Amino acid sequence: SELKKTLPSLEGASSVSEALFAAKSAETPDAALISSLESAVSTESQIKELQAERKELSAKGPRDQHFSQGAMLAFLGTCFAIEGPLNTYARAGKLFPGPHLYAGAGLVCLWALAFACVPAMQKGNDTARTVHIGANIAGIGMFGWQVVSGVPILLKVWEKTQWP
C-alpha cells in the first residue's frame, strides 16, 4: 500500500510499463513524466514480487491453521481452568483463592478477549489486531505465572497423596 502511493500517476494505464509506453509514444513526450515512470518500473516490480509472495503465503492457509490451533488451545485451557477448581473442591471441600486460581481465571479472560477480536481483524481493523497480539502476549505471561504458582501446589498434592 505504501509502495503503491509512491508510484506516479499512470494516466489511466493499468501498469507503469503501459504508462511509460504511452508517454514515450505521445505527440509531445513529457520528459519529466517519462523520467518518473522509468524510475517507478523497479517499484512496480517490487510490488508484483510482494503480491506474488502474499498470494503464495495465503495459499498455505496460515490464518486457518492459526485459528484452529488457537481454538483448540482455548478449549482445552478453559476445560482445565474449570476442571482444576472443581477437582480441588471435590478433594478438599473448598477452594484456595490465590495466585494460581487468579492467573487461571485471568488467562481464560485473555483468551476470550483475543477471540473476540477475530471478526474485527478479518475486516482489517488494526486496533483489533494489536489488542489480539497484546492479549496473547499477556496470556503467555499469565501461563508462566500459572506454572510458577502451580509447582508448590503440585508438590503439596504429591506429598499428601497416598500411593498404592
Short mmCIF file of C-alpha atoms in Angstrom, two decimals:
data_model
loop_
_atom_site.label_atom_id
_atom_site.label_comp_id
_atom_site.label_asym_id
_atom_site.label_seq_id
_atom_site.Cartn_x
_atom_site.Cartn_y
_atom_site.Cartn_z
CA SER A 1 0.00 0.00 0.00
CA GLU A 2 2.80 2.43 0.90
CA LEU A 3 4.75 1.42 -2.21
CA LYS A 4 1.71 1.98 -4.41
CA LYS A 5 1.44 5.52 -3.08
CA THR A 6 4.96 6.26 -4.37
CA LEU A 7 4.01 5.41 -7.96
CA PRO A 8 3.41 8.39 -10.27
CA SER A 9 0.06 8.93 -11.95
CA LEU A 10 -0.42 6.26 -14.62
CA GLU A 11 -2.75 8.48 -16.67
CA GLY A 12 -5.37 5.70 -16.97
CA ALA A 13 -2.88 2.92 -17.80
CA SER A 14 -3.03 -0.37 -15.92
CA SER A 15 0.71 -0.63 -15.32
CA VAL A 16 3.84 1.52 -15.20
CA SER A 17 5.17 -0.17 -18.35
CA GLU A 18 1.98 0.63 -20.22
CA ALA A 19 2.01 4.26 -18.99
CA LEU A 20 5.70 4.58 -19.96
CA PHE A 21 5.00 3.26 -23.45
CA ALA A 22 2.09 5.71 -23.83
CA ALA A 23 4.19 8.62 -22.54
CA LYS A 24 7.06 7.85 -24.94
CA SER A 25 4.76 7.50 -27.93
CA ALA A 26 2.82 10.69 -27.21
CA GLU A 27 2.90 13.50 -29.79
CA THR A 28 4.80 15.72 -27.34
CA PRO A 29 6.67 13.48 -24.89
CA ASP A 30 6.88 14.85 -21.33
CA ALA A 31 10.46 14.23 -20.21
CA ALA A 32 9.65 14.64 -16.51
CA LEU A 33 6.79 12.12 -16.71
CA ILE A 34 8.93 9.66 -18.65
CA SER A 35 11.73 10.01 -16.09
CA SER A 36 9.40 9.44 -13.13
CA LEU A 37 7.79 6.44 -14.86
CA GLU A 38 11.19 4.92 -15.67
CA SER A 39 12.23 5.22 -12.02
CA ALA A 40 8.90 3.66 -10.97
CA VAL A 41 9.46 0.47 -13.02
CA SER A 42 11.57 -1.06 -10.22
CA THR A 43 8.94 -0.10 -7.63
CA GLU A 44 6.25 -1.78 -9.72
CA SER A 45 8.32 -4.96 -10.00
CA GLN A 46 8.86 -4.88 -6.23
CA ILE A 47 5.09 -4.57 -5.72
CA LYS A 48 4.48 -7.53 -8.05
CA GLU A 49 7.03 -9.65 -6.15
CA LEU A 50 5.37 -8.79 -2.83
CA GLN A 51 1.93 -9.59 -4.26
CA ALA A 52 3.19 -12.97 -5.51
CA GLU A 53 4.72 -13.72 -2.10
CA ARG A 54 1.48 -12.75 -0.35
CA LYS A 55 -0.53 -14.97 -2.71
CA GLU A 56 1.84 -17.88 -2.06
CA LEU A 57 1.60 -17.40 1.72
CA SER A 58 -2.19 -17.13 1.71
CA ALA A 59 -2.45 -20.33 -0.35
CA LYS A 60 -0.82 -22.21 2.55
CA GLY A 61 -3.71 -21.20 4.83
CA PRO A 62 -1.75 -19.99 7.89
CA ARG A 63 -4.72 -17.96 9.13
CA ASP A 64 -6.97 -21.02 9.24
CA GLN A 65 -4.26 -23.10 10.88
CA HIS A 66 -3.62 -20.35 13.46
CA PHE A 67 -7.35 -20.10 14.18
CA SER A 68 -7.70 -23.89 14.60
CA GLN A 69 -4.73 -24.12 16.94
CA GLY A 70 -5.93 -21.12 18.95
CA ALA A 71 -9.43 -22.58 19.23
CA MET A 72 -8.05 -25.91 20.46
CA LEU A 73 -5.77 -24.17 22.98
CA ALA A 74 -8.66 -22.04 24.29
CA PHE A 75 -10.97 -25.06 24.50
CA LEU A 76 -8.51 -27.29 26.36
CA GLY A 77 -7.25 -24.46 28.54
CA THR A 78 -10.78 -23.45 29.52
CA CYS A 79 -11.64 -27.08 30.30
CA PHE A 80 -8.61 -27.35 32.59
CA ALA A 81 -9.38 -23.95 34.13
CA ILE A 82 -12.79 -25.31 35.13
CA GLU A 83 -11.61 -28.81 35.99
CA GLY A 84 -8.85 -27.60 38.34
CA PRO A 85 -11.08 -25.76 40.81
CA LEU A 86 -13.74 -28.50 40.58
CA ASN A 87 -11.12 -31.14 41.40
CA THR A 88 -9.79 -29.04 44.29
CA TYR A 89 -13.29 -28.53 45.67
CA ALA A 90 -14.10 -32.25 45.32
CA ARG A 91 -10.91 -33.26 47.15
CA ALA A 92 -10.66 -30.54 49.80
CA GLY A 93 -14.23 -29.29 50.14
CA LYS A 94 -13.14 -25.71 49.50
CA LEU A 95 -11.23 -23.53 47.06
CA PHE A 96 -7.94 -21.84 47.88
CA PRO A 97 -8.00 -18.37 46.37
CA GLY A 98 -4.51 -17.34 45.42
CA PRO A 99 -2.17 -16.53 42.54
CA HIS A 100 -2.74 -19.85 40.76
CA LEU A 101 -6.52 -19.51 40.73
CA TYR A 102 -6.41 -15.85 39.71
CA ALA A 103 -3.87 -16.45 36.94
CA GLY A 104 -6.05 -19.25 35.52
CA ALA A 105 -9.15 -17.06 35.54
CA GLY A 106 -7.20 -14.17 34.02
CA LEU A 107 -5.81 -16.41 31.30
CA VAL A 108 -9.29 -17.57 30.27
CA CYS A 109 -10.44 -13.92 30.15
CA LEU A 110 -7.47 -13.01 27.95
CA TRP A 111 -8.27 -15.90 25.60
CA ALA A 112 -11.85 -14.65 25.35
CA LEU A 113 -10.58 -11.14 24.58
CA ALA A 114 -8.23 -12.46 21.88
CA PHE A 115 -11.06 -14.46 20.28
CA ALA A 116 -13.42 -11.50 20.46
CA CYS A 117 -11.01 -9.54 18.26
CA VAL A 118 -11.09 -12.06 15.39
CA PRO A 119 -14.16 -10.73 13.49
CA ALA A 120 -12.79 -7.18 13.55
CA MET A 121 -9.35 -8.41 12.46
CA GLN A 122 -10.92 -10.19 9.49
CA LYS A 123 -12.32 -6.82 8.42
CA GLY A 124 -8.82 -5.30 8.58
CA ASN A 125 -9.09 -3.48 11.92
CA ASP A 126 -5.51 -2.88 13.03
CA THR A 127 -6.50 -1.93 16.59
CA ALA A 128 -8.19 -5.32 17.00
CA ARG A 129 -5.00 -6.98 15.73
CA THR A 130 -2.91 -5.07 18.26
CA VAL A 131 -5.31 -5.98 21.10
CA HIS A 132 -5.30 -9.63 19.93
CA ILE A 133 -1.50 -9.77 19.98
CA GLY A 134 -1.32 -7.94 23.32
CA ALA A 135 -3.87 -10.28 24.92
CA ASN A 136 -1.92 -13.30 23.74
CA ILE A 137 1.40 -11.92 24.98
CA ALA A 138 -0.21 -11.16 28.35
CA GLY A 139 -1.66 -14.69 28.24
CA ILE A 140 1.83 -16.13 27.88
CA GLY A 141 2.79 -14.16 30.99
CA MET A 142 -0.27 -15.48 32.84
CA PHE A 143 0.59 -19.02 31.78
CA GLY A 144 4.11 -18.54 33.14
CA TRP A 145 2.56 -17.34 36.40
CA GLN A 146 0.32 -20.44 36.37
CA VAL A 147 3.36 -22.72 36.07
CA VAL A 148 5.38 -20.93 38.75
CA SER A 149 2.47 -20.75 41.21
CA GLY A 150 1.41 -24.33 40.38
CA VAL A 151 4.70 -26.04 41.25
CA PRO A 152 4.27 -25.63 45.04
CA ILE A 153 0.67 -26.86 44.72
CA LEU A 154 1.81 -29.89 42.75
CA LEU A 155 4.50 -30.69 45.32
CA LYS A 156 1.99 -30.37 48.17
CA VAL A 157 -0.55 -32.63 46.43
CA TRP A 158 2.22 -35.12 45.59
CA GLU A 159 3.35 -35.15 49.23
CA LYS A 160 -0.15 -35.68 50.66
CA THR A 161 -1.23 -38.34 48.15
CA GLN A 162 -1.31 -41.87 49.43
CA TRP A 163 0.11 -44.06 46.72
CA PRO A 164 -0.94 -47.75 46.40
#
